[in-house]
Amino acid sequence: MSRWLAGRPRLIGLVVTMLCLLGLSSYFNMARQEDPSFPYRAALLTVIYPGADAESIERLVLRPLSDELLQVDEVNYFTANARNGVALITLQLRDVIYDTDSAWDRVRQAMQRAELEMPDGIQRMSLDDRLIDIPAVVLALRGDASLVTLSQEAERLKRAMMDIPALSRIEVDGQADEQITIALRDSDLQRFGVSRNQLISRLSERNQVLPGGFVSVAEQRLSLLPNSEFVSLDELALTQIGLPDGSSVSLSALADIWRGPVEPYQPRAWFASEQAVMLSLIPRRGQLDAVAFGQAVRQRLQELRGEFAPLEIDEVYFQPDLVVERLDSLERSLLGSVLIIVGVVLLGMGWRMGLLVASMLPLVVLISLGIYNLGGGILHQIAVTGIVISLGVLIDNAIVMVENIQHRLSSGQPRAEAAQDAIKEMAGPLGASTATTLAAFTPLLLSKGATADFTRGIPVMIMLTLTISYLMAVTACALLASKLLHPGQRAQGRWMQWLSGLLAEASRRAPGLLVLMGAVMVVLSVGMSPWLQTQFFPNADRPLVIAELYLPVGSDQSHTMAVASEVEGWLLQRDDVQRIDRFAGYAGPSFYYNLMRAPESPHRARLVIHTRDLASTRTIMDELREYSLQQHPSLELVTSILGQGPPRLAPVEVRLYHVDEQQRHAAAEQVFAALRSVEGTADVRHDIDLGVPAIKVRVDDAQAERFGLSRADVARNLFGRSLGARVELYRQEREPIPMVLRTPEGTQQDIRQLASGLIISPQGNAVPLSALASLEPVWETASIRQRNGVRVTTVSANLQPGFAFSQVQEALQQHLGENPLPAGTRLEYGGDSEGSGDANSALATTAPVGILLLLFFLLWQFNSFRRVGIILLTVPLAAVGVVPGLVLTGSPFGFQSMLGVIALVGIVVNNAIVLIDLIDQRLASGASVADAVAEAVQRRTRPILLTTATTVAGLLPLALSSSTLWPPMAWAIISGLLASTFLTLLVIPALCRLTLKPVGVPNQS
């Protein structure tokens, strides 16, 4: 094979050129996104059961649903919240599920089975399995005082943009749907003796779409169009209502009629303190070029803005700009890494050898991009980071190959023979070293779950570039080196010869001392672990503060809107606040992949605070907490900045279970108090149900029977007086508008008005409610929370800067050890603790595959357990640098740092492989162990140091970047590699001197 490769330079040149052109074309045309997308593993199941209280919802809705959902194997867990009239169930599929459509179909089948056991009266049961869709663009339409007008124009704008390429759907939020209110006056109903049921029946008869047929006149068909439905509000007002005496009056004599927004309030939105309607543009998934999508959206908006003037269309969130910014930043890091690596190679190898090795960088990257694109890859920050990490490693093969050929040419071999022999000699060791690195990344590649899905681009790109770099080293690089290098060129400079000689002499003089020194340094570095901070994923580097406002459950949305407006006004007085987006009644659009979506609720609001810079976010959060505590003590405020990694409720989350409600609440109060006393926590809260005030209407059946009324009549009357009864649809607009029958005051009437409200009996008699029923104030359950069908209470907390979830969790465990929870209480940790555990478990599941492959390739190459053991000892040597490096740089140890450690394993193992392989070659030629080790150290010092230097230099731009995601990983590799490289050149030769035997001497391996 080596002879065949050495004899096909034109073929190899053609293949490399075509693949490079493919990569160049791919770079300019491949899809670009900021982050990877996740499978649809989350969904929200909503069940509407009007009139049922929370306990009835739990008993009649959640119980049959839970029984069926627990039998769906694909479901990992589900949480439920039973509230007055509604059940909200959030479902999460297992991490190993990627065919999510089939899984959700089985969930829908379970819903159908559960529905058979539910009572009549269930109004709606729906499953939203596209919960994690993130809008690429969020627009705000503003500029009119009428929210109804804005809503109509927003719908028109939506229709005008529906055909944008790659658009999946547009969601409209903050709009005001319309209703036609028919506000009945009790006094006039009593005077004329008309009941609500009579009115409903008459309006239904009068507003129907009925055909009139046609007639044929003079060979022409003429359609007959009867006026069987309302065509205007005036016509509705003139509708004749029959009276008991046979006469009639117009509807306007009995009621006031107007057209306006739906009551009660729907969720509302404000942009820059001005009322607005939000349009969220959600693109299709898969091969989406977010940058091209953004350009198409802006081009369409430029065409439409004139048509919608004087209304303003603002870009609230525009992810394509962030994609460009993120990728440009990483590409600058990539270019900086390349330039630094080229400089290091030129300095360490001379200009001729250096240029030859450096030329492999663009060739490997371009070919890798081309193949990545052909395989459906998307260029996002994870993939680009994978390329940056691999830069310094991928030229390792080229360095060793060029060094080998230069050594052969300097020894007098002909060029063709030097290339052929070098390929023959190095194909095995380089293949083994590359394969071991690939084996190190195999667990990451095979791992499953949200964390693995987020970071999978790193092992994919590293494994792809390393494979390409190996193929290039044994083909194009070897052929170019044999053509371009000069036989008389010195392989190493004087200072490198001096250093390699010094290292060889050190291993000869005191091998046992060097091994002992390495062991002591490993122990000392591990001993620094208590000073190491832990963190699952870091926060994002966007200057945004997310403020969640929760008023007491049962608060009216008008009060929520007023409080949110007051908090926004206080914030806008600050110089470090640039803009605020306000949402009331819901959480607003989920413009970031890590931002959890939440169902609508009148007692919640969200403020998205755009700050001057990232440093201002912490000050704003601290002072906002203080302001809320002083000015709004009943407000539960939760502030945070955007995070990285899989979504979660909070960094610290404690779930408590107990069969007894009071005991569970007592345990939650104890954990709540303990967390508040722990240093480093912020925004500690719990979801203990405190209940809500209500009015119990107790009907006297005997009195009701006297007037020919029933409990159902009273209930329908109450609903009609407050929220209103929907009687018909006004069908003259693009969207049908409901007609609602109610009192003029609606939900704003006081208790005395409610008690004196009249109910018209079937006989036409007006009976006040107080004559039939008593009104009693009561305190009812507001919500019931479950997890997997069992009641649960959750205590959660955010973290102060510089603190990790593990520190808080350890302090809490210590407190609970001294003050145990009530007997029978079960405690679970969620948040970052659960996410980190799941990610580590997923890695542990696939780690045996990586270890098996690593051992397989090492044994394939060396066929010696002793040599494999020596090589694997380089892994703990890397710890000498990782722990101190992270501690000194202030970088936390989390999942990103673990990625760095995995990359580090492959690199340091490679160094040992090329060193021991040369030792074996010298031993096979008859050299003594001392001479073989000395020659291997002298010849491999420069390639190993160059690999280290290029890797470290290539990662420096990433380590020094402003990103919060990648520096911990970069510092873990840099510090670990610096320490392990020198220890490898000292400890591994020393171990070889102590354990290896010359050829011909029995060697138990």
mmCIF file of N, CA and C in Angstrom, residues 907-945:
data_model
loop_
_atom_site.group_PDB
_atom_site.id
_atom_site.type_symbol
_atom_site.label_atom_id
_atom_site.label_comp_id
_atom_site.label_asym_id
_atom_site.label_seq_id
_atom_site.Cartn_x
_atom_site.Cartn_y
_atom_site.Cartn_z
ATOM 1 N N ILE A 907 -5.129 13.395 23.472
ATOM 2 C CA ILE A 907 -3.875 14.065 23.088
ATOM 3 C C ILE A 907 -2.688 13.458 23.821
ATOM 4 N N VAL A 908 -2.809 13.323 25.156
ATOM 5 C CA VAL A 908 -1.654 12.849 25.929
ATOM 6 C C VAL A 908 -1.363 11.382 25.636
ATOM 7 N N VAL A 909 -2.384 10.607 25.340
ATOM 8 C CA VAL A 909 -2.154 9.215 24.958
ATOM 9 C C VAL A 909 -1.380 9.156 23.654
ATOM 10 N N ASN A 910 -1.691 10.069 22.723
ATOM 11 C CA ASN A 910 -0.964 10.113 21.452
ATOM 12 C C ASN A 910 0.520 10.352 21.672
ATOM 13 N N ASN A 911 0.839 11.268 22.583
ATOM 14 C CA ASN A 911 2.249 11.560 22.855
ATOM 15 C C ASN A 911 2.992 10.308 23.312
ATOM 16 N N ALA A 912 2.348 9.553 24.189
ATOM 17 C CA ALA A 912 2.999 8.339 24.694
ATOM 18 C C ALA A 912 3.110 7.277 23.608
ATOM 19 N N ILE A 913 2.129 7.205 22.726
ATOM 20 C CA ILE A 913 2.153 6.192 21.667
ATOM 21 C C ILE A 913 3.355 6.401 20.746
ATOM 22 N N VAL A 914 3.534 7.638 20.237
ATOM 23 C CA VAL A 914 4.630 7.873 19.288
ATOM 24 C C VAL A 914 5.984 7.705 19.975
ATOM 25 N N LEU A 915 6.046 7.969 21.291
ATOM 26 C CA LEU A 915 7.302 7.803 22.023
ATOM 27 C C LEU A 915 7.646 6.320 22.185
ATOM 28 N N ILE A 916 6.677 5.524 22.650
ATOM 29 C CA ILE A 916 6.942 4.109 22.903
ATOM 30 C C ILE A 916 7.119 3.348 21.589
ATOM 31 N N ASP A 917 6.414 3.786 20.534
ATOM 32 C CA ASP A 917 6.581 3.110 19.244
ATOM 33 C C ASP A 917 8.022 3.223 18.754
ATOM 34 N N LEU A 918 8.623 4.390 18.912
ATOM 35 C CA LEU A 918 10.010 4.548 18.478
ATOM 36 C C LEU A 918 10.960 3.743 19.368
ATOM 37 N N ILE A 919 10.651 3.680 20.660
ATOM 38 C CA ILE A 919 11.464 2.853 21.557
ATOM 39 C C ILE A 919 11.438 1.398 21.094
ATOM 40 N N ASP A 920 10.243 0.906 20.736
ATOM 41 C CA ASP A 920 10.145 -0.479 20.276
ATOM 42 C C ASP A 920 10.920 -0.696 18.982
ATOM 43 N N GLN A 921 10.890 0.297 18.097
ATOM 44 C CA GLN A 921 11.647 0.167 16.842
ATOM 45 C C GLN A 921 13.155 0.044 17.123
ATOM 46 N N ARG A 922 13.639 0.881 18.048
ATOM 47 C CA ARG A 922 15.080 0.815 18.373
ATOM 48 C C ARG A 922 15.425 -0.506 19.054
ATOM 49 N N LEU A 923 14.503 -0.969 19.932
ATOM 50 C CA LEU A 923 14.759 -2.260 20.582
ATOM 51 C C LEU A 923 14.765 -3.390 19.552
ATOM 52 N N ALA A 924 13.889 -3.319 18.586
ATOM 53 C CA ALA A 924 13.840 -4.362 17.559
ATOM 54 C C ALA A 924 15.088 -4.373 16.689
ATOM 55 N N SER A 925 15.751 -3.218 16.565
ATOM 56 C CA SER A 925 16.977 -3.155 15.758
ATOM 57 C C SER A 925 18.205 -3.571 16.555
ATOM 58 N N GLY A 926 18.003 -3.942 17.843
ATOM 59 C CA GLY A 926 19.107 -4.450 18.637
ATOM 60 C C GLY A 926 19.649 -3.480 19.654
ATOM 61 N N ALA A 927 19.095 -2.286 19.772
ATOM 62 C CA ALA A 927 19.595 -1.300 20.733
ATOM 63 C C ALA A 927 19.242 -1.717 22.157
ATOM 64 N N SER A 928 20.006 -1.233 23.106
ATOM 65 C CA SER A 928 19.694 -1.470 24.515
ATOM 66 C C SER A 928 18.526 -0.587 24.931
ATOM 67 N N VAL A 929 17.941 -0.916 26.077
ATOM 68 C CA VAL A 929 16.813 -0.126 26.567
ATOM 69 C C VAL A 929 17.230 1.324 26.797
ATOM 70 N N ALA A 930 18.411 1.532 27.405
ATOM 71 C CA ALA A 930 18.874 2.888 27.688
ATOM 72 C C ALA A 930 19.047 3.686 26.395
ATOM 73 N N ASP A 931 19.676 3.052 25.393
ATOM 74 C CA ASP A 931 19.888 3.769 24.132
ATOM 75 C C ASP A 931 18.578 4.006 23.398
ATOM 76 N N ALA A 932 17.713 3.011 23.409
ATOM 77 C CA ALA A 932 16.433 3.154 22.712
ATOM 78 C C ALA A 932 15.601 4.280 23.324
ATOM 79 N N VAL A 933 15.568 4.338 24.659
ATOM 80 C CA VAL A 933 14.796 5.394 25.329
ATOM 81 C C VAL A 933 15.416 6.753 25.056
ATOM 82 N N ALA A 934 16.753 6.841 25.145
ATOM 83 C CA ALA A 934 17.418 8.127 24.909
ATOM 84 C C ALA A 934 17.166 8.621 23.492
ATOM 85 N N GLU A 935 17.291 7.737 22.495
ATOM 86 C CA GLU A 935 17.070 8.160 21.108
ATOM 87 C C GLU A 935 15.614 8.558 20.879
ATOM 88 N N ALA A 936 14.674 7.813 21.463
ATOM 89 C CA ALA A 936 13.253 8.138 21.299
ATOM 90 C C ALA A 936 12.941 9.512 21.886
ATOM 91 N N VAL A 937 13.486 9.791 23.081
ATOM 92 C CA VAL A 937 13.245 11.100 23.694
ATOM 93 C C VAL A 937 13.840 12.204 22.829
ATOM 94 N N GLN A 938 15.065 12.009 22.320
ATOM 95 C CA GLN A 938 15.713 13.039 21.515
ATOM 96 C C GLN A 938 14.971 13.283 20.195
ATOM 97 N N ARG A 939 14.426 12.207 19.587
ATOM 98 C CA ARG A 939 13.764 12.385 18.299
ATOM 99 C C ARG A 939 12.303 12.794 18.433
ATOM 100 N N ARG A 940 11.674 12.464 19.533
ATOM 101 C CA ARG A 940 10.238 12.765 19.677
ATOM 102 C C ARG A 940 9.965 14.011 20.519
ATOM 103 N N THR A 941 10.960 14.595 21.117
ATOM 104 C CA THR A 941 10.721 15.780 21.943
ATOM 105 C C THR A 941 10.122 16.914 21.118
ATOM 106 N N ARG A 942 10.736 17.205 19.960
ATOM 107 C CA ARG A 942 10.221 18.314 19.165
ATOM 108 C C ARG A 942 8.795 18.065 18.662
ATOM 109 N N PRO A 943 8.465 16.903 18.068
ATOM 110 C CA PRO A 943 7.070 16.693 17.663
ATOM 111 C C PRO A 943 6.081 16.812 18.821
ATOM 112 N N ILE A 944 6.452 16.257 19.990
ATOM 113 C CA ILE A 944 5.530 16.321 21.131
ATOM 114 C C ILE A 944 5.370 17.759 21.615
ATOM 115 N N LEU A 945 6.494 18.481 21.741
ATOM 116 C CA LEU A 945 6.402 19.875 22.179
ATOM 117 C C LEU A 945 5.674 20.735 21.156
#
